[in-house]
PDB file of C-alpha atoms in Angstrom:
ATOM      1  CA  UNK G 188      92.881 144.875 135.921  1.00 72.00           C
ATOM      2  CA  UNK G 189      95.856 143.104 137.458  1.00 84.00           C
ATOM      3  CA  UNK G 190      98.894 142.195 135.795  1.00 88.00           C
ATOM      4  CA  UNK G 191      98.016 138.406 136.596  1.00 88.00           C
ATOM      5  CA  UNK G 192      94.499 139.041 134.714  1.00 92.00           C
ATOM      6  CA  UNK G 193      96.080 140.431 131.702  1.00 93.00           C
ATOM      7  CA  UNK G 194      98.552 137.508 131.215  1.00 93.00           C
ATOM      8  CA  UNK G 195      95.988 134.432 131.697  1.00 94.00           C
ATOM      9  CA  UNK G 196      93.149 136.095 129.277  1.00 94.00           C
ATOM     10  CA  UNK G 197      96.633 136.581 126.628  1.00 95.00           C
ATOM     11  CA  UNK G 198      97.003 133.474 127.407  1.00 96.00           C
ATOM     12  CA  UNK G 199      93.906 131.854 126.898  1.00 96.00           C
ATOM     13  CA  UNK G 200      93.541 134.172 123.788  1.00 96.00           C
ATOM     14  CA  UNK G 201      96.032 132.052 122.113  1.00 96.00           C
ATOM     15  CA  UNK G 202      95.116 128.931 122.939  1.00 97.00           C
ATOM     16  CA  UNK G 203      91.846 129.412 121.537  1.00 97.00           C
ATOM     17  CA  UNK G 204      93.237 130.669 118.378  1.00 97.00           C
ATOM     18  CA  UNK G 205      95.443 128.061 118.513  1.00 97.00           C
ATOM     19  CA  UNK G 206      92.601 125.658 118.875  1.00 97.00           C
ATOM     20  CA  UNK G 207      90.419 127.135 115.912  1.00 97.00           C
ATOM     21  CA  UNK G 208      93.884 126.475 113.735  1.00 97.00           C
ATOM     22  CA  UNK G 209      93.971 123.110 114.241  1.00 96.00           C
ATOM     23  CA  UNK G 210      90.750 122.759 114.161  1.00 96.00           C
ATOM     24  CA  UNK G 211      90.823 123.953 110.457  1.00 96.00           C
ATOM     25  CA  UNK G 212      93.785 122.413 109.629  1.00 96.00           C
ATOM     26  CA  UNK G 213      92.832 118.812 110.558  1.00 95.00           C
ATOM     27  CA  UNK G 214      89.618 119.447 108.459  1.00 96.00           C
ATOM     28  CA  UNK G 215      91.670 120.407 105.660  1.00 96.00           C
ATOM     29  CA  UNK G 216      94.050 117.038 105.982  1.00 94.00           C
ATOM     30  CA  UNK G 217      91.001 114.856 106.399  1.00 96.00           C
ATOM     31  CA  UNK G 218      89.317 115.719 103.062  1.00 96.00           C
ATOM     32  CA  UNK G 219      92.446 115.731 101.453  1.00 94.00           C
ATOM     33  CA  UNK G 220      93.474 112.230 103.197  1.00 92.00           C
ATOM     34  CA  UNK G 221      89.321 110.999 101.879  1.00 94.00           C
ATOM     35  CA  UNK G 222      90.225 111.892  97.933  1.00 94.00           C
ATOM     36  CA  UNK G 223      93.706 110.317  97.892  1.00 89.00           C
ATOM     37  CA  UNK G 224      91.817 107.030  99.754  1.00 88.00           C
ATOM     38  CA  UNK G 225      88.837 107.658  96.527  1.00 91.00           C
ATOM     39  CA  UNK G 226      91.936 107.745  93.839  1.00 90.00           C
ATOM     40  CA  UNK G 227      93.411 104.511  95.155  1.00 87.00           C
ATOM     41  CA  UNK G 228      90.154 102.607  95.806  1.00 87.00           C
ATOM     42  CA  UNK G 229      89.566 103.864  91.987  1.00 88.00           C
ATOM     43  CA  UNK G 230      92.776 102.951  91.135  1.00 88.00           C
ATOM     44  CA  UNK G 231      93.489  99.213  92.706  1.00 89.00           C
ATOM     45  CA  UNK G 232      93.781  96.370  90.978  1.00 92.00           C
ATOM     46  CA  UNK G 233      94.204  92.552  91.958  1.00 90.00           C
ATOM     47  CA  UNK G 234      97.848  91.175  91.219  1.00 90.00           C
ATOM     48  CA  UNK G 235      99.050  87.174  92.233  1.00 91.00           C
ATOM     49  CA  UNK G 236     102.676  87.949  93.736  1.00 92.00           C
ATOM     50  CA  UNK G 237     105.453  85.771  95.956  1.00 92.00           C
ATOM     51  CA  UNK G 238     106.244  88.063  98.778  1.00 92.00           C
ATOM     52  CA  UNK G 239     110.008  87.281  99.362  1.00 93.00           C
ATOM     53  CA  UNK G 240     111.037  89.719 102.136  1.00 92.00           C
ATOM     54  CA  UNK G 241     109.382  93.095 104.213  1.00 92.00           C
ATOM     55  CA  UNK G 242     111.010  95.321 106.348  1.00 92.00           C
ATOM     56  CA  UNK G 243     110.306  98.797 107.246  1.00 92.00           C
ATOM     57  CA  UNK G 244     113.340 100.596 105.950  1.00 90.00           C
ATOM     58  CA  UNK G 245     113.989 104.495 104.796  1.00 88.00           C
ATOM     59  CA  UNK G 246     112.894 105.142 101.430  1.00 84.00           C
ATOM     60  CA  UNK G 247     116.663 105.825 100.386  1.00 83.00           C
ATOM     61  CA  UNK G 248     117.323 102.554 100.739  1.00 83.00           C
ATOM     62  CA  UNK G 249     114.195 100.971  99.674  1.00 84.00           C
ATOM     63  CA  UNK G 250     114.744  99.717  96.383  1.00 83.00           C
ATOM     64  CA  UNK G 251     111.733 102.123  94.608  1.00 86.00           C
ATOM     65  CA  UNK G 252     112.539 103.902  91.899  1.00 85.00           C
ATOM     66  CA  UNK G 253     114.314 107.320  91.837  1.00 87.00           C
ATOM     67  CA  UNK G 254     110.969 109.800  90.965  1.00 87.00           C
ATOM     68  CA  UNK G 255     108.936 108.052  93.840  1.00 85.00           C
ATOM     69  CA  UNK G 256     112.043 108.863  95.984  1.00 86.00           C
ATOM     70  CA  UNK G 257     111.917 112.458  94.379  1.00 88.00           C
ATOM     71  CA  UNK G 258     108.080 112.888  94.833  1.00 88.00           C
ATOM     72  CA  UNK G 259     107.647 112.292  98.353  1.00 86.00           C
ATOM     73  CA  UNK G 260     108.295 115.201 101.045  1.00 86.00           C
ATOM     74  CA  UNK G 261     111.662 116.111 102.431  1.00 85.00           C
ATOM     75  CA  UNK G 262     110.149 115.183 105.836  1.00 82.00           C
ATOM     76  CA  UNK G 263     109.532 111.573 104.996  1.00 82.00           C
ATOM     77  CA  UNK G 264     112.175 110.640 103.102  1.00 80.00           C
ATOM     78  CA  UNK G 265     114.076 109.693 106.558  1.00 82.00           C
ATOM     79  CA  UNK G 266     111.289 108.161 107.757  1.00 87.00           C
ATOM     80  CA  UNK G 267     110.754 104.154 108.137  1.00 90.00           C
ATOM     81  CA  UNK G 268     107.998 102.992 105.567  1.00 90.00           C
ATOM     82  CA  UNK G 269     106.862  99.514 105.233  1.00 92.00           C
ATOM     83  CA  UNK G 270     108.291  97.736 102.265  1.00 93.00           C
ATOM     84  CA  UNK G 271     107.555  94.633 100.540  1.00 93.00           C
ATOM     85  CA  UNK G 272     110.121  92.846  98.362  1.00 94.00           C
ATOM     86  CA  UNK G 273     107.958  90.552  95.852  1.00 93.00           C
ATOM     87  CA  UNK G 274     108.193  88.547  92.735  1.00 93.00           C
ATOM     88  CA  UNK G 275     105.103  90.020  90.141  1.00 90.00           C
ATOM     89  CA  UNK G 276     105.094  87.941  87.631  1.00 87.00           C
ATOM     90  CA  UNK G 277     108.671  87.341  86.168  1.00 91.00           C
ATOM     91  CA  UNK G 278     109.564  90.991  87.401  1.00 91.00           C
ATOM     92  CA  UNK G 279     111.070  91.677  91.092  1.00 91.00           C
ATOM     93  CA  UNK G 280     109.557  94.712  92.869  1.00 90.00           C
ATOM     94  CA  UNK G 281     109.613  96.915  95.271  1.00 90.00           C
ATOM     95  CA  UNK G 282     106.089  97.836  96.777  1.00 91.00           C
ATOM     96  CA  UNK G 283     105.066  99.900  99.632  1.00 91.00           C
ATOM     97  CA  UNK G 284     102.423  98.318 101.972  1.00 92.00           C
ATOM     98  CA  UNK G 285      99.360 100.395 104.210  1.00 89.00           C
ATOM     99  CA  UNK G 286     100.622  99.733 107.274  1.00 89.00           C
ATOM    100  CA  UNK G 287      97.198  98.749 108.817  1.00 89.00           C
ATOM    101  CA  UNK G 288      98.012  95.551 107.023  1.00 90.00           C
ATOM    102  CA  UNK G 289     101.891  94.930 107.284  1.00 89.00           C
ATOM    103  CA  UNK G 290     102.031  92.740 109.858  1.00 87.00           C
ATOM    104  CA  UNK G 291      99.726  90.472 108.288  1.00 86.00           C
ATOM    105  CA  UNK G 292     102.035  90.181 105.343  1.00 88.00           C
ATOM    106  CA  UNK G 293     102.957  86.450 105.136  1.00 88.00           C
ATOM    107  CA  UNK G 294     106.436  86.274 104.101  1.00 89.00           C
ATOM    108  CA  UNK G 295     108.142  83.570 101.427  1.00 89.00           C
ATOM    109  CA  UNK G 296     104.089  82.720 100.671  1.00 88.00           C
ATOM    110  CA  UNK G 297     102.306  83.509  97.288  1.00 90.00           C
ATOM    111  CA  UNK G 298      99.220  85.744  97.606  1.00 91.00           C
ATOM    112  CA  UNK G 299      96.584  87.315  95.844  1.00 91.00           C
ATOM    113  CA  UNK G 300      97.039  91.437  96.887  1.00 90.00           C
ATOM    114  CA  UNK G 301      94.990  94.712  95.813  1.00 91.00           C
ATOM    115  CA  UNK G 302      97.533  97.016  94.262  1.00 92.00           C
ATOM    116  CA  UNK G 303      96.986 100.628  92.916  1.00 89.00           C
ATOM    117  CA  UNK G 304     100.738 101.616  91.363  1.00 86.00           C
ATOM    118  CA  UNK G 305     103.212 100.525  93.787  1.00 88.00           C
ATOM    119  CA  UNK G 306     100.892 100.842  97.012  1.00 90.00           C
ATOM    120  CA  UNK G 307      99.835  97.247  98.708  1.00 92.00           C
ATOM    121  CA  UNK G 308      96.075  97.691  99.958  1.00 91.00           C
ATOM    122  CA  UNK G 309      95.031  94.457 100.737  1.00 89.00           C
ATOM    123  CA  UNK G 310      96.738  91.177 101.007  1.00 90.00           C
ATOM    124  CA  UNK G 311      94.626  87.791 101.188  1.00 86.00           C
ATOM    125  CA  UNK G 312      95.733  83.849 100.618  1.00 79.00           C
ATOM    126  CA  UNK G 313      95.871  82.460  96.886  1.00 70.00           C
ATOM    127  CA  UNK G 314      92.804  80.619  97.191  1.00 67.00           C
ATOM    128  CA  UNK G 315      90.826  83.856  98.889  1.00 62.00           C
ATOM    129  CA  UNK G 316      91.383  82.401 102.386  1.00 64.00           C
ATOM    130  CA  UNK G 317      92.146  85.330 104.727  1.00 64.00           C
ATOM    131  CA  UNK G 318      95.667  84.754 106.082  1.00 67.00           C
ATOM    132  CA  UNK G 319      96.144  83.883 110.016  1.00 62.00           C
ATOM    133  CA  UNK G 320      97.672  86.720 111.627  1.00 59.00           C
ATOM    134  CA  UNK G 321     100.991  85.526 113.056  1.00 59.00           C
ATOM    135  CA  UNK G 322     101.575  86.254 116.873  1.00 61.00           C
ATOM    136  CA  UNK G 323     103.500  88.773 118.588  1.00 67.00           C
ATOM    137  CA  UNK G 324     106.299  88.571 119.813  1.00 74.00           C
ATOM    138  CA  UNK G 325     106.600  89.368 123.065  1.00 78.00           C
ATOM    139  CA  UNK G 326     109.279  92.278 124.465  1.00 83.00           C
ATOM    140  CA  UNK G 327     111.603  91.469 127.240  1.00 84.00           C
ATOM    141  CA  UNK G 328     109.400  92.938 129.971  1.00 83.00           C
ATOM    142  CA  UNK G 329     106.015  91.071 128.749  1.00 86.00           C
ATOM    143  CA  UNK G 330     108.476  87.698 129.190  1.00 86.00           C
ATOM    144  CA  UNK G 331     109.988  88.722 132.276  1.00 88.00           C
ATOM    145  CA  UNK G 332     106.466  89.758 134.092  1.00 87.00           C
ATOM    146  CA  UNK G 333     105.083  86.690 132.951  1.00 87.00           C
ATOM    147  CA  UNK G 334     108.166  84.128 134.129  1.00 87.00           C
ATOM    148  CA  UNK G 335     107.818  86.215 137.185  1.00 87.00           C
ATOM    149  CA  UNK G 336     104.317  85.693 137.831  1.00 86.00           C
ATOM    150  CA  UNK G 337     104.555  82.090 137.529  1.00 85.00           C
ATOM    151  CA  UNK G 338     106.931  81.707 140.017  1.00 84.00           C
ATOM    152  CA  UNK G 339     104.768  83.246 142.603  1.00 82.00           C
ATOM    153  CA  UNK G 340     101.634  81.267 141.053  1.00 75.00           C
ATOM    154  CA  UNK G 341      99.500  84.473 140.164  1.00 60.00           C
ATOM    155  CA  UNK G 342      97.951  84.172 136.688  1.00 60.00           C
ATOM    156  CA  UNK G 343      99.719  85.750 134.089  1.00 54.00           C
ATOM    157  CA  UNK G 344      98.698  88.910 132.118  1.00 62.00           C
ATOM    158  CA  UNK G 345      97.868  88.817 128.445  1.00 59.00           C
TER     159      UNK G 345
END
């Protein structure tokens, strides 16, 4: 055997053990990611709150209290989470919202949300009306393509 043979079937050696690693891995983070989803589901509740203000913000500066902070991995702590600022009750807190649903947070509005602890599942209108998803906004490019477009009379691109 060549040289050249040797390296490419190292090569390929690792990749497939590298493959069969992940592969386990990601098995082993799905079923763990399904019973934390079964504890909240089992643990949510449905709360009437005043969302004042949301922002995704590092958990330093969030607001939630100091053993949440302490609880969550080193990696994360830097990372931007989606909070939610609202009025429980007489009692102002600090919540952390999926992010599937975030952007569908209505903001200075009083809603009816599925809470388990101090993680926002679901968020619908006080009166069980879903609430209207608000539009984009669109980036600098999107507005320049678009003004662009019109100018030379094609249609524009959604």
């Amino acid at each position: 055997m060549s040289t050249g043979t040797i390296v490419l079937l190292s090569i390929l050696a690792v990749l497939i053990i590298a493959v069969v690693v992940l592969y386990f891995l990601g098995k082993k983070a799905q079923k763990k990611q399904e019973e934390q989803q079964a504890q909240i589901e089992a643990n949510k509740q449905s709360v009437t709150m005043l969302i004042i203000d949301k922002k995704r913000m590092p958990l330093k500066d969030s607001g939630l209290p100091q053993f949440v902070i302490d609880q969550t991995p080193k990696y994360l702590r830097r990372s931007k989470m989606p909070i939610v600022k609202a009025k429980v009750g007489p009692q102002m807190m600090s919540l952390i919202c999926d992010e599937k649903i975030f952007d569908s947070v209505p903001v200075k509005k009083e809603v009816k949300a599925m809470v388990s602890g101090i993680y926002i599942i679901s968020v619908r209108g006080l009166h069980g009306k879903p609430i209207q998803q608000q539009p984009k906004k669109k980036g600098f490019f999107k507005r320049a393509l678009e003004k662009a477009q019109e100018k030379a009379g094609a249609k524009p691109i959604k």
